[in-house]
Amino acid sequence: MPELPEVEVTRRRIAPLLVGRRIARVQTTAPSYFYLTPPDRLKSELAGRQVRALERRGKYLLAELDDGRRLLLHLGMTGQLYSSRATSVRLLSASRRASLSPEEQLVCEPDEHTHLELIFEDGEPTVRFRDVRKFGKVLLLEPGHSDPRLDRLGTDALDASGDALFAACRKRKIAIKSLLLDQKVFAGVGNIYADEALFLAGIRPRRSAQRVTLRECAAIADALRRVLERSIETGGSSIQDFIGPDGHDGHYQDERCVYARTGLPCRRCAEPVKKIIIGQRSSHYCARCQR
Ligand SMILES: [Zn+2]
């Protein structure tokens, strides 16, 4: 699932393909829960609009249009926002991949999972939003309007502070891992970077939030900012579907210490990494390095 670094990598690389360009027309698939704004309205209202800026709030992208409206995009579990010039096997369904030769896999045509395509007045490349599981979202916001999804977000996780985390932990009996996943605390944190930050800070994911000290909160916030910044530098994590808008994989998965490394030796002490379920989400940690 794309988290803050993957969305930020997407923003930085897709912005040059959006900002300053005028939308000629929009292609969509049939109406579904993917569209918070019906596809017919997207087609009629986006045509002729110029994109002024592309911002990120937590895991959301916001394209500002020249008429003051904003197009909200969320990548959900499997969303991919990319250039029509990108090629990657991650953009092909398994059956399609199997039916194509390696050369044919380099020609990228929008498939049935491509739910939004922005076609510009100046021609190629187009910008596509593909999402196999359709948990992604597209919403057109009227000028001056916001959305509860945005209003609920806490401080961006790149600005995480120990004091803010400690305040959020007071009188909370939930696991520190669950608290970190709460977007009202720090926006943009998901499973990968919560596990990694807790490992670096030496805190077990199941520890009750109210039992994490101020000093430990500072260590967690510091680790969180470091893993997020490092992941952005390396292009994000391509563990499942994520690709950069140019079709390139991220590389942070090669550096992660615990996430999805169940049974593999801890990079610090060689003890096998453990996996437990907290709040229906898998959590990975080292029982020797984390207390
Ligand atoms: Zn260890």
mmCIF file of C-alpha atoms and ligand atoms in Angstrom:
data_model
loop_
_atom_site.group_PDB
_atom_site.id
_atom_site.type_symbol
_atom_site.label_atom_id
_atom_site.label_comp_id
_atom_site.label_asym_id
_atom_site.label_seq_id
_atom_site.Cartn_x
_atom_site.Cartn_y
_atom_site.Cartn_z
ATOM 1 C CA MET A 1 0.000 0.000 0.000
ATOM 2 C CA PRO A 2 1.480 3.363 -0.972
ATOM 3 C CA GLU A 3 2.429 5.398 2.101
ATOM 4 C CA LEU A 4 3.850 8.915 2.431
ATOM 5 C CA PRO A 5 7.164 8.249 0.609
ATOM 6 C CA GLU A 6 5.506 6.514 -2.339
ATOM 7 C CA VAL A 7 2.924 9.299 -2.663
ATOM 8 C CA GLU A 8 5.640 11.964 -2.376
ATOM 9 C CA VAL A 9 7.774 10.203 -5.010
ATOM 10 C CA THR A 10 4.677 10.083 -7.224
ATOM 11 C CA ARG A 11 4.005 13.791 -6.629
ATOM 12 C CA ARG A 12 7.543 14.872 -7.464
ATOM 13 C CA ARG A 13 7.739 12.813 -10.636
ATOM 14 C CA ILE A 14 4.193 13.289 -11.962
ATOM 15 C CA ALA A 15 4.045 17.056 -11.225
ATOM 16 C CA PRO A 16 6.112 17.981 -14.328
ATOM 17 C CA LEU A 17 3.607 16.015 -16.445
ATOM 18 C CA LEU A 18 0.603 17.842 -14.941
ATOM 19 C CA VAL A 19 1.515 21.359 -13.880
ATOM 20 C CA GLY A 20 1.063 23.978 -16.610
ATOM 21 C CA ARG A 21 -0.687 21.593 -18.998
ATOM 22 C CA ARG A 22 -4.279 21.980 -20.153
ATOM 23 C CA ILE A 23 -6.587 18.958 -20.077
ATOM 24 C CA ALA A 24 -8.254 18.290 -23.448
ATOM 25 C CA ARG A 25 -10.372 15.340 -22.372
ATOM 26 C CA VAL A 26 -10.701 12.573 -19.800
ATOM 27 C CA GLN A 27 -11.233 8.851 -20.239
ATOM 28 C CA THR A 28 -12.729 6.699 -17.510
ATOM 29 C CA THR A 29 -14.176 3.257 -16.924
ATOM 30 C CA ALA A 30 -17.802 2.643 -15.869
ATOM 31 C CA PRO A 31 -19.153 4.252 -12.643
ATOM 32 C CA SER A 32 -17.972 2.428 -9.491
ATOM 33 C CA TYR A 33 -16.949 3.041 -5.879
ATOM 34 C CA PHE A 34 -13.605 4.249 -7.222
ATOM 35 C CA TYR A 35 -15.254 7.547 -8.252
ATOM 36 C CA LEU A 36 -16.394 9.867 -5.476
ATOM 37 C CA THR A 37 -17.234 12.263 -8.317
ATOM 38 C CA PRO A 38 -19.165 10.469 -11.103
ATOM 39 C CA PRO A 39 -17.078 9.802 -14.244
ATOM 40 C CA ASP A 40 -19.439 11.849 -16.464
ATOM 41 C CA ARG A 41 -18.887 14.912 -14.300
ATOM 42 C CA LEU A 42 -15.114 14.401 -14.329
ATOM 43 C CA LYS A 43 -15.262 14.285 -18.129
ATOM 44 C CA SER A 44 -17.326 17.448 -18.512
ATOM 45 C CA GLU A 45 -15.717 19.529 -15.752
ATOM 46 C CA LEU A 46 -12.042 18.693 -16.198
ATOM 47 C CA ALA A 47 -11.982 19.317 -19.966
ATOM 48 C CA GLY A 48 -10.363 22.686 -20.719
ATOM 49 C CA ARG A 49 -8.861 23.095 -17.236
ATOM 50 C CA GLN A 50 -5.192 23.809 -16.644
ATOM 51 C CA VAL A 51 -3.337 22.258 -13.694
ATOM 52 C CA ARG A 52 -1.667 24.931 -11.554
ATOM 53 C CA ALA A 53 0.042 22.880 -8.822
ATOM 54 C CA LEU A 54 0.233 19.412 -7.314
ATOM 55 C CA GLU A 55 0.278 19.202 -3.515
ATOM 56 C CA ARG A 56 0.408 16.305 -1.042
ATOM 57 C CA ARG A 57 -1.487 15.998 2.238
ATOM 58 C CA GLY A 58 -0.599 12.762 4.061
ATOM 59 C CA LYS A 59 -1.295 10.029 1.479
ATOM 60 C CA TYR A 60 -3.527 12.301 -0.660
ATOM 61 C CA LEU A 61 -2.572 14.232 -3.768
ATOM 62 C CA LEU A 62 -4.363 17.465 -4.658
ATOM 63 C CA ALA A 63 -4.159 18.910 -8.175
ATOM 64 C CA GLU A 64 -5.088 22.600 -8.130
ATOM 65 C CA LEU A 65 -6.942 23.715 -11.257
ATOM 66 C CA ASP A 66 -7.104 27.165 -12.848
ATOM 67 C CA ASP A 67 -10.783 27.613 -11.893
ATOM 68 C CA GLY A 68 -10.036 27.144 -8.178
ATOM 69 C CA ARG A 69 -11.269 23.565 -8.009
ATOM 70 C CA ARG A 70 -9.010 20.794 -6.731
ATOM 71 C CA LEU A 71 -8.821 17.196 -7.882
ATOM 72 C CA LEU A 72 -8.199 14.873 -4.935
ATOM 73 C CA LEU A 73 -6.445 11.586 -5.699
ATOM 74 C CA HIS A 74 -5.773 8.716 -3.307
ATOM 75 C CA LEU A 75 -3.839 5.650 -4.418
ATOM 76 C CA GLY A 76 -5.624 3.278 -2.012
ATOM 77 C CA MET A 77 -4.064 -0.212 -1.827
ATOM 78 C CA THR A 78 -2.915 -0.779 -5.386
ATOM 79 C CA GLY A 79 -3.202 2.583 -7.155
ATOM 80 C CA GLN A 80 -0.604 3.579 -9.739
ATOM 81 C CA LEU A 81 -0.377 7.092 -11.170
ATOM 82 C CA TYR A 82 1.942 7.115 -14.142
ATOM 83 C CA SER A 83 2.966 8.541 -17.497
ATOM 84 C CA SER A 84 1.754 6.864 -20.704
ATOM 85 C CA ARG A 85 5.451 6.652 -21.629
ATOM 86 C CA ALA A 86 6.225 4.454 -18.592
ATOM 87 C CA THR A 87 6.748 0.741 -19.022
ATOM 88 C CA SER A 88 6.841 -1.766 -16.210
ATOM 89 C CA VAL A 89 5.679 -5.315 -15.659
ATOM 90 C CA ARG A 90 3.956 -3.941 -12.546
ATOM 91 C CA LEU A 91 1.537 -2.181 -14.912
ATOM 92 C CA LEU A 92 0.407 -5.480 -16.451
ATOM 93 C CA SER A 93 -2.042 -7.938 -14.929
ATOM 94 C CA ALA A 94 -0.588 -11.417 -14.349
ATOM 95 C CA SER A 95 -2.589 -12.976 -17.208
ATOM 96 C CA ARG A 96 -1.627 -10.182 -19.609
ATOM 97 C CA ARG A 97 2.008 -10.463 -18.573
ATOM 98 C CA ALA A 98 1.972 -14.196 -19.263
ATOM 99 C CA SER A 99 0.532 -13.714 -22.758
ATOM 100 C CA LEU A 100 3.118 -11.162 -23.891
ATOM 101 C CA SER A 101 6.727 -11.511 -25.013
ATOM 102 C CA PRO A 102 9.324 -9.368 -23.180
ATOM 103 C CA GLU A 103 9.320 -6.899 -26.131
ATOM 104 C CA GLU A 104 5.531 -6.683 -26.147
ATOM 105 C CA GLN A 105 5.570 -5.938 -22.396
ATOM 106 C CA LEU A 106 7.364 -2.664 -23.211
ATOM 107 C CA VAL A 107 4.342 -1.292 -25.081
ATOM 108 C CA CYS A 108 2.048 0.142 -22.472
ATOM 109 C CA GLU A 109 -1.626 0.396 -23.395
ATOM 110 C CA PRO A 110 -4.277 1.353 -20.829
ATOM 111 C CA ASP A 111 -6.020 -1.817 -19.645
ATOM 112 C CA GLU A 112 -9.394 -2.429 -17.915
ATOM 113 C CA HIS A 113 -7.845 -1.387 -14.573
ATOM 114 C CA THR A 114 -6.961 2.096 -15.886
ATOM 115 C CA HIS A 115 -9.868 4.087 -14.436
ATOM 116 C CA LEU A 116 -8.740 7.595 -15.276
ATOM 117 C CA GLU A 117 -6.678 8.976 -18.111
ATOM 118 C CA LEU A 118 -5.984 12.690 -18.525
ATOM 119 C CA ILE A 119 -5.339 13.605 -22.155
ATOM 120 C CA PHE A 120 -3.735 17.015 -22.697
ATOM 121 C CA GLU A 121 -4.094 19.629 -25.441
ATOM 122 C CA ASP A 122 -0.360 19.431 -26.179
ATOM 123 C CA GLY A 123 -0.531 15.656 -26.799
ATOM 124 C CA GLU A 124 1.700 12.980 -25.264
ATOM 125 C CA PRO A 125 2.346 11.873 -22.599
ATOM 126 C CA THR A 126 -1.010 11.317 -20.962
ATOM 127 C CA VAL A 127 -1.352 10.707 -17.212
ATOM 128 C CA ARG A 128 -3.064 7.493 -16.109
ATOM 129 C CA PHE A 129 -4.487 6.241 -12.840
ATOM 130 C CA ARG A 130 -4.573 2.456 -12.738
ATOM 131 C CA ASP A 131 -5.957 0.565 -9.744
ATOM 132 C CA VAL A 132 -6.560 -3.186 -9.781
ATOM 133 C CA ARG A 133 -8.455 -3.332 -6.471
ATOM 134 C CA LYS A 134 -10.194 0.055 -6.872
ATOM 135 C CA PHE A 135 -9.662 1.174 -3.259
ATOM 136 C CA GLY A 136 -8.183 4.355 -4.724
ATOM 137 C CA LYS A 137 -10.327 7.470 -4.881
ATOM 138 C CA VAL A 138 -10.963 10.416 -7.210
ATOM 139 C CA LEU A 139 -12.898 13.450 -5.991
ATOM 140 C CA LEU A 140 -13.379 16.890 -7.537
ATOM 141 C CA LEU A 141 -13.557 19.581 -4.832
ATOM 142 C CA GLU A 142 -15.369 22.869 -5.495
ATOM 143 C CA PRO A 143 -13.426 26.130 -4.922
ATOM 144 C CA GLY A 144 -12.914 26.784 -1.210
ATOM 145 C CA HIS A 145 -14.340 23.370 -0.285
ATOM 146 C CA SER A 146 -12.512 20.729 1.705
ATOM 147 C CA ASP A 147 -13.375 17.146 2.575
ATOM 148 C CA PRO A 148 -13.551 15.309 5.919
ATOM 149 C CA ARG A 149 -10.828 12.991 4.633
ATOM 150 C CA LEU A 150 -8.444 15.976 4.576
ATOM 151 C CA ASP A 151 -9.808 17.772 7.617
ATOM 152 C CA ARG A 152 -9.158 14.748 9.835
ATOM 153 C CA LEU A 153 -5.448 14.550 9.003
ATOM 154 C CA GLY A 154 -2.882 15.328 11.678
ATOM 155 C CA THR A 155 0.576 16.859 11.221
ATOM 156 C CA ASP A 156 2.420 15.565 8.178
ATOM 157 C CA ALA A 157 4.649 12.688 9.268
ATOM 158 C CA LEU A 158 7.712 14.435 7.784
ATOM 159 C CA ASP A 159 7.190 17.015 10.564
ATOM 160 C CA ALA A 160 6.645 14.421 13.322
ATOM 161 C CA SER A 161 7.848 15.546 16.762
ATOM 162 C CA GLY A 162 8.413 13.612 19.975
ATOM 163 C CA ASP A 163 6.390 16.126 21.997
ATOM 164 C CA ALA A 164 3.352 15.748 19.708
ATOM 165 C CA LEU A 165 3.624 11.954 19.803
ATOM 166 C CA PHE A 166 3.972 11.931 23.584
ATOM 167 C CA ALA A 167 0.862 14.147 23.906
ATOM 168 C CA ALA A 168 -1.091 11.787 21.615
ATOM 169 C CA CYS A 169 0.025 8.775 23.692
ATOM 170 C CA ARG A 170 -1.294 10.109 27.037
ATOM 171 C CA LYS A 171 -4.019 7.890 28.525
ATOM 172 C CA ARG A 172 -4.127 5.768 25.379
ATOM 173 C CA LYS A 173 -4.119 2.027 26.065
ATOM 174 C CA ILE A 174 -3.897 1.025 22.413
ATOM 175 C CA ALA A 175 -0.657 -0.402 21.019
ATOM 176 C CA ILE A 176 1.905 2.215 19.996
ATOM 177 C CA LYS A 177 1.863 0.652 16.506
ATOM 178 C CA SER A 178 -1.892 1.265 16.157
ATOM 179 C CA LEU A 179 -1.474 4.831 17.377
ATOM 180 C CA LEU A 180 1.198 5.458 14.733
ATOM 181 C CA LEU A 181 -1.197 4.240 12.016
ATOM 182 C CA ASP A 182 -3.864 6.741 13.149
ATOM 183 C CA GLN A 183 -3.810 9.453 10.457
ATOM 184 C CA LYS A 184 -5.080 11.987 13.002
ATOM 185 C CA VAL A 185 -1.743 11.685 14.853
ATOM 186 C CA PHE A 186 0.734 11.851 11.947
ATOM 187 C CA ALA A 187 -0.614 11.860 8.381
ATOM 188 C CA GLY A 188 1.017 9.526 5.883
ATOM 189 C CA VAL A 189 2.303 6.718 8.133
ATOM 190 C CA GLY A 190 1.367 3.162 7.151
ATOM 191 C CA ASN A 191 2.415 -0.352 8.041
ATOM 192 C CA ILE A 192 5.881 -0.402 6.467
ATOM 193 C CA TYR A 193 7.259 2.786 8.007
ATOM 194 C CA ALA A 194 5.572 2.306 11.391
ATOM 195 C CA ASP A 195 7.306 -1.096 11.728
ATOM 196 C CA GLU A 196 10.650 0.293 10.573
ATOM 197 C CA ALA A 197 10.516 3.347 12.872
ATOM 198 C CA LEU A 198 9.641 1.208 15.908
ATOM 199 C CA PHE A 199 12.554 -1.108 15.127
ATOM 200 C CA LEU A 200 15.032 1.782 14.883
ATOM 201 C CA ALA A 201 13.673 3.269 18.118
ATOM 202 C CA GLY A 202 13.870 -0.136 19.883
ATOM 203 C CA ILE A 203 10.187 -0.171 20.905
ATOM 204 C CA ARG A 204 7.943 -3.229 20.574
ATOM 205 C CA PRO A 205 4.864 -2.559 18.410
ATOM 206 C CA ARG A 206 2.488 -4.053 21.007
ATOM 207 C CA ARG A 207 3.627 -1.761 23.873
ATOM 208 C CA SER A 208 0.749 0.277 25.274
ATOM 209 C CA ALA A 209 1.004 3.868 23.991
ATOM 210 C CA GLN A 210 0.669 5.304 27.509
ATOM 211 C CA ARG A 211 3.744 3.355 28.582
ATOM 212 C CA VAL A 212 6.051 4.956 25.990
ATOM 213 C CA THR A 213 8.215 7.649 27.590
ATOM 214 C CA LEU A 214 8.867 11.146 26.245
ATOM 215 C CA ARG A 215 12.433 10.163 25.382
ATOM 216 C CA GLU A 216 11.165 7.071 23.516
ATOM 217 C CA CYS A 217 8.554 9.174 21.686
ATOM 218 C CA ALA A 218 11.370 11.480 20.548
ATOM 219 C CA ALA A 219 13.310 8.430 19.298
ATOM 220 C CA ILE A 220 10.255 7.125 17.401
ATOM 221 C CA ALA A 221 9.505 10.523 15.791
ATOM 222 C CA ASP A 222 13.139 10.917 14.821
ATOM 223 C CA ALA A 223 13.265 7.387 13.327
ATOM 224 C CA LEU A 224 9.999 7.998 11.491
ATOM 225 C CA ARG A 225 11.294 11.137 9.783
ATOM 226 C CA ARG A 226 14.547 9.362 8.902
ATOM 227 C CA VAL A 227 12.914 6.280 7.320
ATOM 228 C CA LEU A 228 10.416 8.419 5.387
ATOM 229 C CA GLU A 229 13.120 10.751 4.055
ATOM 230 C CA ARG A 230 15.411 7.874 3.160
ATOM 231 C CA SER A 231 12.571 6.081 1.364
ATOM 232 C CA ILE A 232 11.764 9.209 -0.673
ATOM 233 C CA GLU A 233 15.461 9.435 -1.619
ATOM 234 C CA THR A 234 15.470 5.835 -2.839
ATOM 235 C CA GLY A 235 12.188 6.136 -4.770
ATOM 236 C CA GLY A 236 9.875 4.482 -2.210
ATOM 237 C CA SER A 237 9.148 0.792 -1.572
ATOM 238 C CA SER A 238 8.164 -1.458 -4.477
ATOM 239 C CA ILE A 239 7.128 -4.483 -2.454
ATOM 240 C CA GLN A 240 3.867 -5.108 -4.290
ATOM 241 C CA ASP A 241 2.336 -2.808 -6.894
ATOM 242 C CA PHE A 242 4.080 0.488 -6.372
ATOM 243 C CA ILE A 243 6.009 1.972 -9.289
ATOM 244 C CA GLY A 244 7.218 5.503 -9.865
ATOM 245 C CA PRO A 245 5.259 7.472 -12.522
ATOM 246 C CA ASP A 246 8.171 6.866 -14.914
ATOM 247 C CA GLY A 247 7.815 3.090 -14.499
ATOM 248 C CA HIS A 248 10.878 2.704 -12.277
ATOM 249 C CA ASP A 249 10.739 0.630 -9.095
ATOM 250 C CA GLY A 250 11.610 2.162 -5.749
ATOM 251 C CA HIS A 251 14.505 0.660 -3.781
ATOM 252 C CA TYR A 252 13.659 1.166 -0.130
ATOM 253 C CA GLN A 253 12.566 -2.473 0.184
ATOM 254 C CA ASP A 254 16.270 -3.422 -0.058
ATOM 255 C CA GLU A 255 17.044 -1.352 3.060
ATOM 256 C CA ARG A 256 14.119 -2.220 5.337
ATOM 257 C CA CYS A 257 15.044 -3.948 8.584
ATOM 258 C CA VAL A 258 11.883 -5.798 9.677
ATOM 259 C CA TYR A 259 8.817 -5.153 7.491
ATOM 260 C CA ALA A 260 7.843 -8.382 5.642
ATOM 261 C CA ARG A 261 11.142 -10.023 6.716
ATOM 262 C CA THR A 262 9.434 -12.621 8.941
ATOM 263 C CA GLY A 263 11.881 -15.394 9.918
ATOM 264 C CA LEU A 264 14.861 -13.656 8.327
ATOM 265 C CA PRO A 265 17.760 -12.624 10.601
ATOM 266 C CA CYS A 266 17.499 -9.214 12.265
ATOM 267 C CA ARG A 267 20.010 -6.915 10.594
ATOM 268 C CA ARG A 268 21.340 -5.848 14.005
ATOM 269 C CA CYS A 269 21.437 -9.049 16.102
ATOM 270 C CA ALA A 270 20.594 -11.934 13.684
ATOM 271 C CA GLU A 271 17.598 -13.085 15.765
ATOM 272 C CA PRO A 272 14.756 -14.150 13.385
ATOM 273 C CA VAL A 273 12.251 -11.321 12.782
ATOM 274 C CA LYS A 274 8.844 -12.045 14.336
ATOM 275 C CA LYS A 275 5.404 -11.294 12.920
ATOM 276 C CA ILE A 276 2.330 -10.648 15.041
ATOM 277 C CA ILE A 277 -1.119 -9.248 14.294
ATOM 278 C CA ILE A 278 -2.105 -5.969 15.976
ATOM 279 C CA GLY A 279 -5.469 -4.432 15.131
ATOM 280 C CA GLN A 280 -5.836 -6.779 12.147
ATOM 281 C CA ARG A 281 -2.567 -5.529 10.655
ATOM 282 C CA SER A 282 0.635 -7.542 10.515
ATOM 283 C CA SER A 283 3.510 -6.162 12.575
ATOM 284 C CA HIS A 284 7.150 -7.156 12.288
ATOM 285 C CA TYR A 285 9.747 -6.751 15.025
ATOM 286 C CA CYS A 286 12.865 -8.163 16.656
ATOM 287 C CA ALA A 287 12.209 -9.555 20.137
ATOM 288 C CA ARG A 288 15.834 -8.965 21.160
ATOM 289 C CA CYS A 289 16.308 -5.390 19.844
ATOM 290 C CA GLN A 290 12.852 -4.047 20.748
ATOM 291 C CA ARG A 291 11.502 -3.682 24.283
HETATM 292 ZN ZN ZN B 1 17.549 -7.697 16.586
#
